[in-house]
Amino acid sequence: PLRGVSLAGAEFGEGSLPGTYGTNYIYPSVSSVDYFRAKGMTVVRLAFRWERLQPTLMQPFNSDELARLSAFVDGATAGGTTVLLDPHNYARWHGNLIGSATVPNAAFADFWSRLAARYKDNPRVAFGLMNEPHDMPTEQWLAAANAALAAIRGTGAGNLVTVPGNAWTGAHSWAQNWYGTPNATVMKGIVDPGSNMLFEAHQYLDADSSGTSASCVSATIGSERLQGFTTWLRSNGYRAVLGELGAANNATCNQAVADALAHLEANRDVWS
């Protein structure tokens, strides 16, 4: 199973792009991956910024940033850990939405074509299309995701791809419509020519599901917020990964995290 952690650092300093390596941002160490592997974890999700890797749309990657990314990926995967690559951009490039005139879907597809070509021969690399799209039409995100999937498969890459939904890809809000047409409706239009994808949902356990509060709603809020999405997956023949799960450090929150993890374990037919 994909049991692991999200590692922060390379996505830091979004107010300073590209910023200075070692000052505004830093990549996690391979030794940190060794630590988590020793705890029984099989995957790490690596957040990074699209603008640093590709400073100009439709153009080659920055060699220094690619070297930093590759050093981490190559070191982690050599030890047997899967790395889930996570452009931590919220469906934006320099603040402009994917699918806009400034950042057309073709540019997003170009980015993924280049990244997939680099890692298509490493089966321990998985591709997370994008971190938490939000404040956009769900249909616009679907078109971007399908363009990226087609570009990835066009390179010959068979790697696992994880696909988020709109509205910060919250599991609890998958079927809600406050952000537009629900993910539960639109994301059934996803097309993966390689037939090797998972949906990626995120879930926090405080009152507004933002992960910013020091308290959790209850000890059972984890399973309660995941249940509807789990049912949707099963009803539609999909599988998913929970790309982010978090809560504060206190008794109720610790119970809520354990409850969420128990829900994933009990529903392994749809949760990877």
PDB file of C-alpha atoms in Angstrom:
ATOM      1  CA  PRO A   1       0.000   0.000   0.000  1.00  0.00           C
ATOM      2  CA  LEU A   2       0.932   3.642  -0.469  1.00  0.00           C
ATOM      3  CA  ARG A   3       1.663   4.340   3.177  1.00  0.00           C
ATOM      4  CA  GLY A   4       3.800   7.410   3.759  1.00  0.00           C
ATOM      5  CA  VAL A   5       4.202  11.116   4.342  1.00  0.00           C
ATOM      6  CA  SER A   6       4.210  14.413   2.496  1.00  0.00           C
ATOM      7  CA  LEU A   7       7.596  16.130   2.762  1.00  0.00           C
ATOM      8  CA  ALA A   8       7.640  19.927   2.711  1.00  0.00           C
ATOM      9  CA  GLY A   9      10.410  22.360   1.841  1.00  0.00           C
ATOM     10  CA  ALA A  10      10.819  22.649  -1.912  1.00  0.00           C
ATOM     11  CA  GLU A  11       7.456  24.421  -2.263  1.00  0.00           C
ATOM     12  CA  PHE A  12       8.315  27.054   0.378  1.00  0.00           C
ATOM     13  CA  GLY A  13       8.853  30.717  -0.451  1.00  0.00           C
ATOM     14  CA  GLU A  14       6.005  31.084  -2.924  1.00  0.00           C
ATOM     15  CA  GLY A  15       6.249  34.830  -2.406  1.00  0.00           C
ATOM     16  CA  SER A  16       9.833  34.675  -3.678  1.00  0.00           C
ATOM     17  CA  LEU A  17       9.908  33.007  -7.081  1.00  0.00           C
ATOM     18  CA  PRO A  18      12.264  31.695  -8.109  1.00  0.00           C
ATOM     19  CA  GLY A  19      13.902  32.660  -4.816  1.00  0.00           C
ATOM     20  CA  THR A  20      17.229  31.537  -3.435  1.00  0.00           C
ATOM     21  CA  TYR A  21      17.866  27.884  -2.685  1.00  0.00           C
ATOM     22  CA  GLY A  22      18.778  27.394   0.959  1.00  0.00           C
ATOM     23  CA  THR A  23      17.147  30.690   1.933  1.00  0.00           C
ATOM     24  CA  ASN A  24      13.607  30.726   0.526  1.00  0.00           C
ATOM     25  CA  TYR A  25      13.253  26.975   0.052  1.00  0.00           C
ATOM     26  CA  ILE A  26      15.123  23.698   0.379  1.00  0.00           C
ATOM     27  CA  TYR A  27      14.647  20.114  -0.732  1.00  0.00           C
ATOM     28  CA  PRO A  28      14.181  17.402   1.911  1.00  0.00           C
ATOM     29  CA  SER A  29      17.149  15.144   2.513  1.00  0.00           C
ATOM     30  CA  VAL A  30      17.352  11.566   1.304  1.00  0.00           C
ATOM     31  CA  SER A  31      18.266  10.639   4.878  1.00  0.00           C
ATOM     32  CA  SER A  32      14.803  11.826   5.974  1.00  0.00           C
ATOM     33  CA  VAL A  33      13.331   9.315   3.529  1.00  0.00           C
ATOM     34  CA  ASP A  34      15.514   6.610   5.091  1.00  0.00           C
ATOM     35  CA  TYR A  35      14.061   7.525   8.489  1.00  0.00           C
ATOM     36  CA  PHE A  36      10.478   7.124   7.335  1.00  0.00           C
ATOM     37  CA  ARG A  37      11.276   3.949   5.418  1.00  0.00           C
ATOM     38  CA  ALA A  38      12.576   2.470   8.658  1.00  0.00           C
ATOM     39  CA  LYS A  39       9.156   3.262  10.153  1.00  0.00           C
ATOM     40  CA  GLY A  40       7.506   1.087   7.497  1.00  0.00           C
ATOM     41  CA  MET A  41       6.541   3.818   5.046  1.00  0.00           C
ATOM     42  CA  THR A  42       6.648   3.072   1.329  1.00  0.00           C
ATOM     43  CA  VAL A  43       6.047   6.458  -0.318  1.00  0.00           C
ATOM     44  CA  VAL A  44       6.885  10.136   0.106  1.00  0.00           C
ATOM     45  CA  ARG A  45       5.000  12.951  -1.588  1.00  0.00           C
ATOM     46  CA  LEU A  46       7.468  15.610  -2.727  1.00  0.00           C
ATOM     47  CA  ALA A  47       6.071  19.131  -3.044  1.00  0.00           C
ATOM     48  CA  PHE A  48       7.882  21.571  -5.341  1.00  0.00           C
ATOM     49  CA  ARG A  49       7.096  24.698  -7.415  1.00  0.00           C
ATOM     50  CA  TRP A  50       6.372  24.541 -11.132  1.00  0.00           C
ATOM     51  CA  GLU A  51       7.787  28.060 -11.668  1.00  0.00           C
ATOM     52  CA  ARG A  52      11.198  27.039 -10.342  1.00  0.00           C
ATOM     53  CA  LEU A  53      11.449  23.922 -12.454  1.00  0.00           C
ATOM     54  CA  GLN A  54      10.109  25.605 -15.606  1.00  0.00           C
ATOM     55  CA  PRO A  55      10.702  29.386 -15.392  1.00  0.00           C
ATOM     56  CA  THR A  56       9.367  29.922 -18.931  1.00  0.00           C
ATOM     57  CA  LEU A  57       6.305  28.063 -20.192  1.00  0.00           C
ATOM     58  CA  MET A  58       6.835  25.620 -23.065  1.00  0.00           C
ATOM     59  CA  GLN A  59      10.603  25.802 -22.552  1.00  0.00           C
ATOM     60  CA  PRO A  60      13.207  23.396 -21.068  1.00  0.00           C
ATOM     61  CA  PHE A  61      13.511  22.934 -17.315  1.00  0.00           C
ATOM     62  CA  ASN A  62      15.990  24.934 -15.260  1.00  0.00           C
ATOM     63  CA  SER A  63      19.043  22.702 -15.011  1.00  0.00           C
ATOM     64  CA  ASP A  64      19.913  23.589 -11.406  1.00  0.00           C
ATOM     65  CA  GLU A  65      16.387  22.933 -10.135  1.00  0.00           C
ATOM     66  CA  LEU A  66      16.102  19.723 -12.125  1.00  0.00           C
ATOM     67  CA  ALA A  67      19.374  18.563 -10.590  1.00  0.00           C
ATOM     68  CA  ARG A  68      18.040  19.225  -7.082  1.00  0.00           C
ATOM     69  CA  LEU A  69      14.786  17.420  -7.831  1.00  0.00           C
ATOM     70  CA  SER A  70      16.572  14.497  -9.449  1.00  0.00           C
ATOM     71  CA  ALA A  71      19.051  14.105  -6.605  1.00  0.00           C
ATOM     72  CA  PHE A  72      16.182  13.626  -4.190  1.00  0.00           C
ATOM     73  CA  VAL A  73      14.118  11.388  -6.453  1.00  0.00           C
ATOM     74  CA  ASP A  74      17.029   9.202  -7.512  1.00  0.00           C
ATOM     75  CA  GLY A  75      18.281   8.821  -3.950  1.00  0.00           C
ATOM     76  CA  ALA A  76      14.869   8.024  -2.501  1.00  0.00           C
ATOM     77  CA  THR A  77      13.823   5.559  -5.187  1.00  0.00           C
ATOM     78  CA  ALA A  78      17.184   3.795  -5.135  1.00  0.00           C
ATOM     79  CA  GLY A  79      16.409   2.876  -1.545  1.00  0.00           C
ATOM     80  CA  GLY A  80      13.072   1.368  -2.538  1.00  0.00           C
ATOM     81  CA  THR A  81      10.735   4.263  -1.708  1.00  0.00           C
ATOM     82  CA  THR A  82       8.144   5.522  -4.186  1.00  0.00           C
ATOM     83  CA  VAL A  83       8.209   9.294  -4.765  1.00  0.00           C
ATOM     84  CA  LEU A  84       4.937  11.016  -5.646  1.00  0.00           C
ATOM     85  CA  LEU A  85       5.882  14.205  -7.487  1.00  0.00           C
ATOM     86  CA  ASP A  86       3.661  17.111  -6.440  1.00  0.00           C
ATOM     87  CA  PRO A  87       3.765  20.440  -8.312  1.00  0.00           C
ATOM     88  CA  HIS A  88       2.409  22.467  -5.412  1.00  0.00           C
ATOM     89  CA  ASN A  89       0.743  25.180  -7.463  1.00  0.00           C
ATOM     90  CA  TYR A  90      -3.019  25.076  -6.879  1.00  0.00           C
ATOM     91  CA  ALA A  91      -3.633  24.904 -10.674  1.00  0.00           C
ATOM     92  CA  ARG A  92      -1.735  28.138 -11.207  1.00  0.00           C
ATOM     93  CA  TRP A  93       1.585  29.329 -12.639  1.00  0.00           C
ATOM     94  CA  HIS A  94       2.675  32.695 -11.266  1.00  0.00           C
ATOM     95  CA  GLY A  95      -0.903  33.150 -10.058  1.00  0.00           C
ATOM     96  CA  ASN A  96      -2.507  32.564 -13.457  1.00  0.00           C
ATOM     97  CA  LEU A  97      -5.003  29.717 -13.744  1.00  0.00           C
ATOM     98  CA  ILE A  98      -4.334  26.703 -15.928  1.00  0.00           C
ATOM     99  CA  GLY A  99      -6.778  26.932 -18.791  1.00  0.00           C
ATOM    100  CA  SER A 100      -6.442  30.713 -19.037  1.00  0.00           C
ATOM    101  CA  ALA A 101      -4.997  32.618 -21.977  1.00  0.00           C
ATOM    102  CA  THR A 102      -1.765  33.093 -20.017  1.00  0.00           C
ATOM    103  CA  VAL A 103      -1.412  29.428 -19.024  1.00  0.00           C
ATOM    104  CA  PRO A 104      -3.258  27.351 -21.638  1.00  0.00           C
ATOM    105  CA  ASN A 105      -3.795  23.656 -21.154  1.00  0.00           C
ATOM    106  CA  ALA A 106      -1.086  23.090 -23.758  1.00  0.00           C
ATOM    107  CA  ALA A 107       1.466  24.620 -21.378  1.00  0.00           C
ATOM    108  CA  PHE A 108       0.389  22.320 -18.547  1.00  0.00           C
ATOM    109  CA  ALA A 109       0.570  19.367 -20.931  1.00  0.00           C
ATOM    110  CA  ASP A 110       4.054  20.459 -22.035  1.00  0.00           C
ATOM    111  CA  PHE A 111       5.232  20.595 -18.421  1.00  0.00           C
ATOM    112  CA  TRP A 112       4.007  17.077 -17.748  1.00  0.00           C
ATOM    113  CA  SER A 113       5.346  15.751 -21.028  1.00  0.00           C
ATOM    114  CA  ARG A 114       8.836  16.910 -20.063  1.00  0.00           C
ATOM    115  CA  LEU A 115       8.587  15.609 -16.493  1.00  0.00           C
ATOM    116  CA  ALA A 116       7.150  12.263 -17.568  1.00  0.00           C
ATOM    117  CA  ALA A 117       9.877  11.803 -20.170  1.00  0.00           C
ATOM    118  CA  ARG A 118      12.477  12.324 -17.447  1.00  0.00           C
ATOM    119  CA  TYR A 119      11.027   9.693 -15.091  1.00  0.00           C
ATOM    120  CA  LYS A 120       9.094   7.261 -17.274  1.00  0.00           C
ATOM    121  CA  ASP A 121      11.733   4.559 -16.861  1.00  0.00           C
ATOM    122  CA  ASN A 122      11.592   4.669 -13.049  1.00  0.00           C
ATOM    123  CA  PRO A 123       8.532   2.710 -11.853  1.00  0.00           C
ATOM    124  CA  ARG A 124       9.023   4.078  -8.328  1.00  0.00           C
ATOM    125  CA  VAL A 125       8.096   7.585  -9.474  1.00  0.00           C
ATOM    126  CA  ALA A 126       4.401   8.505  -9.412  1.00  0.00           C
ATOM    127  CA  PHE A 127       2.984  11.670 -10.909  1.00  0.00           C
ATOM    128  CA  GLY A 128       0.634  13.845  -8.851  1.00  0.00           C
ATOM    129  CA  LEU A 129      -0.900  16.125 -11.470  1.00  0.00           C
ATOM    130  CA  MET A 130      -1.351  19.162  -9.229  1.00  0.00           C
ATOM    131  CA  ASN A 131      -1.799  20.181  -5.608  1.00  0.00           C
ATOM    132  CA  GLU A 132      -5.273  21.397  -4.664  1.00  0.00           C
ATOM    133  CA  PRO A 133      -6.906  23.195  -7.594  1.00  0.00           C
ATOM    134  CA  HIS A 134      -9.389  25.769  -6.293  1.00  0.00           C
ATOM    135  CA  ASP A 135     -11.473  28.827  -7.199  1.00  0.00           C
ATOM    136  CA  MET A 136     -12.035  27.745 -10.772  1.00  0.00           C
ATOM    137  CA  PRO A 137     -14.763  25.920 -12.682  1.00  0.00           C
ATOM    138  CA  THR A 138     -14.485  22.190 -12.058  1.00  0.00           C
ATOM    139  CA  GLU A 139     -14.941  21.669 -15.801  1.00  0.00           C
ATOM    140  CA  GLN A 140     -11.878  23.848 -16.463  1.00  0.00           C
ATOM    141  CA  TRP A 141      -9.778  21.690 -14.171  1.00  0.00           C
ATOM    142  CA  LEU A 142     -11.056  18.486 -15.800  1.00  0.00           C
ATOM    143  CA  ALA A 143      -9.950  19.706 -19.236  1.00  0.00           C
ATOM    144  CA  ALA A 144      -6.487  20.548 -17.879  1.00  0.00           C
ATOM    145  CA  ALA A 145      -6.143  17.195 -16.138  1.00  0.00           C
ATOM    146  CA  ASN A 146      -7.140  15.279 -19.252  1.00  0.00           C
ATOM    147  CA  ALA A 147      -4.638  17.260 -21.339  1.00  0.00           C
ATOM    148  CA  ALA A 148      -1.878  16.414 -18.862  1.00  0.00           C
ATOM    149  CA  LEU A 149      -2.823  12.729 -18.760  1.00  0.00           C
ATOM    150  CA  ALA A 150      -2.751  12.523 -22.548  1.00  0.00           C
ATOM    151  CA  ALA A 151       0.672  14.192 -22.604  1.00  0.00           C
ATOM    152  CA  ILE A 152       2.080  11.845 -19.959  1.00  0.00           C
ATOM    153  CA  ARG A 153       0.890   8.754 -21.772  1.00  0.00           C
ATOM    154  CA  GLY A 154       2.119  10.233 -25.047  1.00  0.00           C
ATOM    155  CA  THR A 155       5.684   9.870 -23.778  1.00  0.00           C
ATOM    156  CA  GLY A 156       5.170   6.163 -23.248  1.00  0.00           C
ATOM    157  CA  ALA A 157       5.122   6.597 -19.459  1.00  0.00           C
ATOM    158  CA  GLY A 158       3.057   3.974 -17.655  1.00  0.00           C
ATOM    159  CA  ASN A 159       3.704   5.441 -14.196  1.00  0.00           C
ATOM    160  CA  LEU A 160       0.932   5.800 -11.647  1.00  0.00           C
ATOM    161  CA  VAL A 161      -0.803   9.198 -11.850  1.00  0.00           C
ATOM    162  CA  THR A 162      -2.850  10.759  -9.041  1.00  0.00           C
ATOM    163  CA  VAL A 163      -5.616  13.160 -10.026  1.00  0.00           C
ATOM    164  CA  PRO A 164      -7.081  15.765  -7.648  1.00  0.00           C
ATOM    165  CA  GLY A 165     -10.439  17.435  -7.876  1.00  0.00           C
ATOM    166  CA  ASN A 166     -11.456  21.077  -7.531  1.00  0.00           C
ATOM    167  CA  ALA A 167     -11.991  22.924  -4.214  1.00  0.00           C
ATOM    168  CA  TRP A 168      -8.670  21.911  -2.646  1.00  0.00           C
ATOM    169  CA  THR A 169      -9.666  18.297  -3.495  1.00  0.00           C
ATOM    170  CA  GLY A 170     -11.392  17.869  -0.136  1.00  0.00           C
ATOM    171  CA  ALA A 171     -12.855  14.429   0.409  1.00  0.00           C
ATOM    172  CA  HIS A 172     -15.640  15.952   2.513  1.00  0.00           C
ATOM    173  CA  SER A 173     -16.665  18.363  -0.265  1.00  0.00           C
ATOM    174  CA  TRP A 174     -16.403  15.977  -3.226  1.00  0.00           C
ATOM    175  CA  ALA A 175     -20.165  15.948  -3.787  1.00  0.00           C
ATOM    176  CA  GLN A 176     -20.869  19.530  -2.665  1.00  0.00           C
ATOM    177  CA  ASN A 177     -21.591  22.372  -5.084  1.00  0.00           C
ATOM    178  CA  TRP A 178     -20.551  25.567  -3.279  1.00  0.00           C
ATOM    179  CA  TYR A 179     -17.486  25.752  -5.565  1.00  0.00           C
ATOM    180  CA  GLY A 180     -19.349  24.963  -8.807  1.00  0.00           C
ATOM    181  CA  THR A 181     -20.317  21.638 -10.363  1.00  0.00           C
ATOM    182  CA  PRO A 182     -19.333  18.948  -7.847  1.00  0.00           C
ATOM    183  CA  ASN A 183     -16.226  16.863  -8.349  1.00  0.00           C
ATOM    184  CA  ALA A 184     -18.515  13.860  -7.940  1.00  0.00           C
ATOM    185  CA  THR A 185     -20.174  14.819 -11.235  1.00  0.00           C
ATOM    186  CA  VAL A 186     -17.380  16.342 -13.318  1.00  0.00           C
ATOM    187  CA  MET A 187     -14.418  14.135 -12.430  1.00  0.00           C
ATOM    188  CA  LYS A 188     -16.176  11.081 -13.837  1.00  0.00           C
ATOM    189  CA  GLY A 189     -15.076  12.579 -17.160  1.00  0.00           C
ATOM    190  CA  ILE A 190     -11.400  11.858 -16.466  1.00  0.00           C
ATOM    191  CA  VAL A 191      -9.655   9.911 -19.221  1.00  0.00           C
ATOM    192  CA  ASP A 192      -6.392   8.070 -18.578  1.00  0.00           C
ATOM    193  CA  PRO A 193      -5.156   6.351 -21.747  1.00  0.00           C
ATOM    194  CA  GLY A 194      -2.744   4.362 -19.570  1.00  0.00           C
ATOM    195  CA  SER A 195      -5.398   3.095 -17.143  1.00  0.00           C
ATOM    196  CA  ASN A 196      -3.126   3.618 -14.122  1.00  0.00           C
ATOM    197  CA  MET A 197      -4.562   6.436 -12.042  1.00  0.00           C
ATOM    198  CA  LEU A 198      -5.918   7.150  -8.597  1.00  0.00           C
ATOM    199  CA  PHE A 199      -7.950  10.100  -7.460  1.00  0.00           C
ATOM    200  CA  GLU A 200      -6.126  12.115  -4.798  1.00  0.00           C
ATOM    201  CA  ALA A 201      -8.185  13.591  -1.966  1.00  0.00           C
ATOM    202  CA  HIS A 202      -7.084  15.598   1.066  1.00  0.00           C
ATOM    203  CA  GLN A 203      -8.738  15.796   4.463  1.00  0.00           C
ATOM    204  CA  TYR A 204      -8.141  17.834   7.607  1.00  0.00           C
ATOM    205  CA  LEU A 205     -10.061  17.309  10.791  1.00  0.00           C
ATOM    206  CA  ASP A 206     -10.770  20.740  12.284  1.00  0.00           C
ATOM    207  CA  ALA A 207     -14.070  22.612  12.004  1.00  0.00           C
ATOM    208  CA  ASP A 208     -13.538  24.050   8.508  1.00  0.00           C
ATOM    209  CA  SER A 209     -11.291  21.253   7.158  1.00  0.00           C
ATOM    210  CA  SER A 210      -8.420  23.715   6.692  1.00  0.00           C
ATOM    211  CA  GLY A 211      -5.937  22.129   9.093  1.00  0.00           C
ATOM    212  CA  THR A 212      -5.249  25.487  10.749  1.00  0.00           C
ATOM    213  CA  SER A 213      -6.993  24.986  14.079  1.00  0.00           C
ATOM    214  CA  ALA A 214      -5.561  23.513  17.271  1.00  0.00           C
ATOM    215  CA  SER A 215      -8.703  21.463  17.828  1.00  0.00           C
ATOM    216  CA  CYS A 216     -10.604  18.712  15.999  1.00  0.00           C
ATOM    217  CA  VAL A 217     -14.363  18.326  15.716  1.00  0.00           C
ATOM    218  CA  SER A 218     -14.501  14.895  17.349  1.00  0.00           C
ATOM    219  CA  ALA A 219     -12.635  11.616  17.692  1.00  0.00           C
ATOM    220  CA  THR A 220     -14.630  10.157  14.795  1.00  0.00           C
ATOM    221  CA  ILE A 221     -14.588  13.093  12.371  1.00  0.00           C
ATOM    222  CA  GLY A 222     -12.002  11.382  10.163  1.00  0.00           C
ATOM    223  CA  SER A 223     -14.151   8.467   9.081  1.00  0.00           C
ATOM    224  CA  GLU A 224     -17.248  10.675   8.973  1.00  0.00           C
ATOM    225  CA  ARG A 225     -15.680  13.065   6.473  1.00  0.00           C
ATOM    226  CA  LEU A 226     -14.222  10.301   4.324  1.00  0.00           C
ATOM    227  CA  GLN A 227     -17.320   8.081   4.138  1.00  0.00           C
ATOM    228  CA  GLY A 228     -19.162   9.871   1.352  1.00  0.00           C
ATOM    229  CA  PHE A 229     -16.105   9.933  -0.911  1.00  0.00           C
ATOM    230  CA  THR A 230     -15.423   6.271  -0.150  1.00  0.00           C
ATOM    231  CA  THR A 231     -18.970   5.419  -1.220  1.00  0.00           C
ATOM    232  CA  TRP A 232     -18.558   7.449  -4.435  1.00  0.00           C
ATOM    233  CA  LEU A 233     -15.330   5.617  -5.287  1.00  0.00           C
ATOM    234  CA  ARG A 234     -16.932   2.226  -4.793  1.00  0.00           C
ATOM    235  CA  SER A 235     -20.093   3.126  -6.699  1.00  0.00           C
ATOM    236  CA  ASN A 236     -18.122   4.347  -9.701  1.00  0.00           C
ATOM    237  CA  GLY A 237     -15.304   1.815  -9.797  1.00  0.00           C
ATOM    238  CA  TYR A 238     -12.486   4.180  -8.804  1.00  0.00           C
ATOM    239  CA  ARG A 239      -9.629   4.022  -6.317  1.00  0.00           C
ATOM    240  CA  ALA A 240      -7.941   6.850  -4.432  1.00  0.00           C
ATOM    241  CA  VAL A 241      -5.050   7.907  -2.260  1.00  0.00           C
ATOM    242  CA  LEU A 242      -5.304  10.326   0.673  1.00  0.00           C
ATOM    243  CA  GLY A 243      -2.525  12.753  -0.236  1.00  0.00           C
ATOM    244  CA  GLU A 244      -2.809  14.926   2.866  1.00  0.00           C
ATOM    245  CA  LEU A 245      -4.210  14.148   6.308  1.00  0.00           C
ATOM    246  CA  GLY A 246      -3.434  16.234   9.348  1.00  0.00           C
ATOM    247  CA  ALA A 247      -4.533  17.527  12.713  1.00  0.00           C
ATOM    248  CA  ALA A 248      -3.194  19.197  15.816  1.00  0.00           C
ATOM    249  CA  ASN A 249      -1.411  17.221  18.527  1.00  0.00           C
ATOM    250  CA  ASN A 250      -3.882  16.499  21.308  1.00  0.00           C
ATOM    251  CA  ALA A 251      -5.901  13.514  22.484  1.00  0.00           C
ATOM    252  CA  THR A 252      -9.024  14.143  20.408  1.00  0.00           C
ATOM    253  CA  CYS A 253      -7.063  14.935  17.242  1.00  0.00           C
ATOM    254  CA  ASN A 254      -4.840  11.886  17.673  1.00  0.00           C
ATOM    255  CA  GLN A 255      -7.951   9.732  17.952  1.00  0.00           C
ATOM    256  CA  ALA A 256      -9.430  11.442  14.880  1.00  0.00           C
ATOM    257  CA  VAL A 257      -6.301  10.718  12.809  1.00  0.00           C
ATOM    258  CA  ALA A 258      -6.309   7.099  13.949  1.00  0.00           C
ATOM    259  CA  ASP A 259     -10.005   6.893  13.063  1.00  0.00           C
ATOM    260  CA  ALA A 260      -9.326   8.219   9.548  1.00  0.00           C
ATOM    261  CA  LEU A 261      -6.491   5.735   9.029  1.00  0.00           C
ATOM    262  CA  ALA A 262      -8.659   2.893  10.279  1.00  0.00           C
ATOM    263  CA  HIS A 263     -11.281   3.907   7.716  1.00  0.00           C
ATOM    264  CA  LEU A 264      -8.704   3.675   4.919  1.00  0.00           C
ATOM    265  CA  GLU A 265      -7.579   0.262   6.144  1.00  0.00           C
ATOM    266  CA  ALA A 266     -11.149  -1.004   6.357  1.00  0.00           C
ATOM    267  CA  ASN A 267     -11.868   0.141   2.784  1.00  0.00           C
ATOM    268  CA  ARG A 268      -8.755  -1.024   0.984  1.00  0.00           C
ATOM    269  CA  ASP A 269     -10.830  -2.118  -2.000  1.00  0.00           C
ATOM    270  CA  VAL A 270     -11.001   1.594  -2.943  1.00  0.00           C
ATOM    271  CA  TRP A 271      -8.204   3.216  -0.913  1.00  0.00           C
ATOM    272  CA  SER A 272      -4.615   2.614  -1.978  1.00  0.00           C
TER     273      SER A 272
END
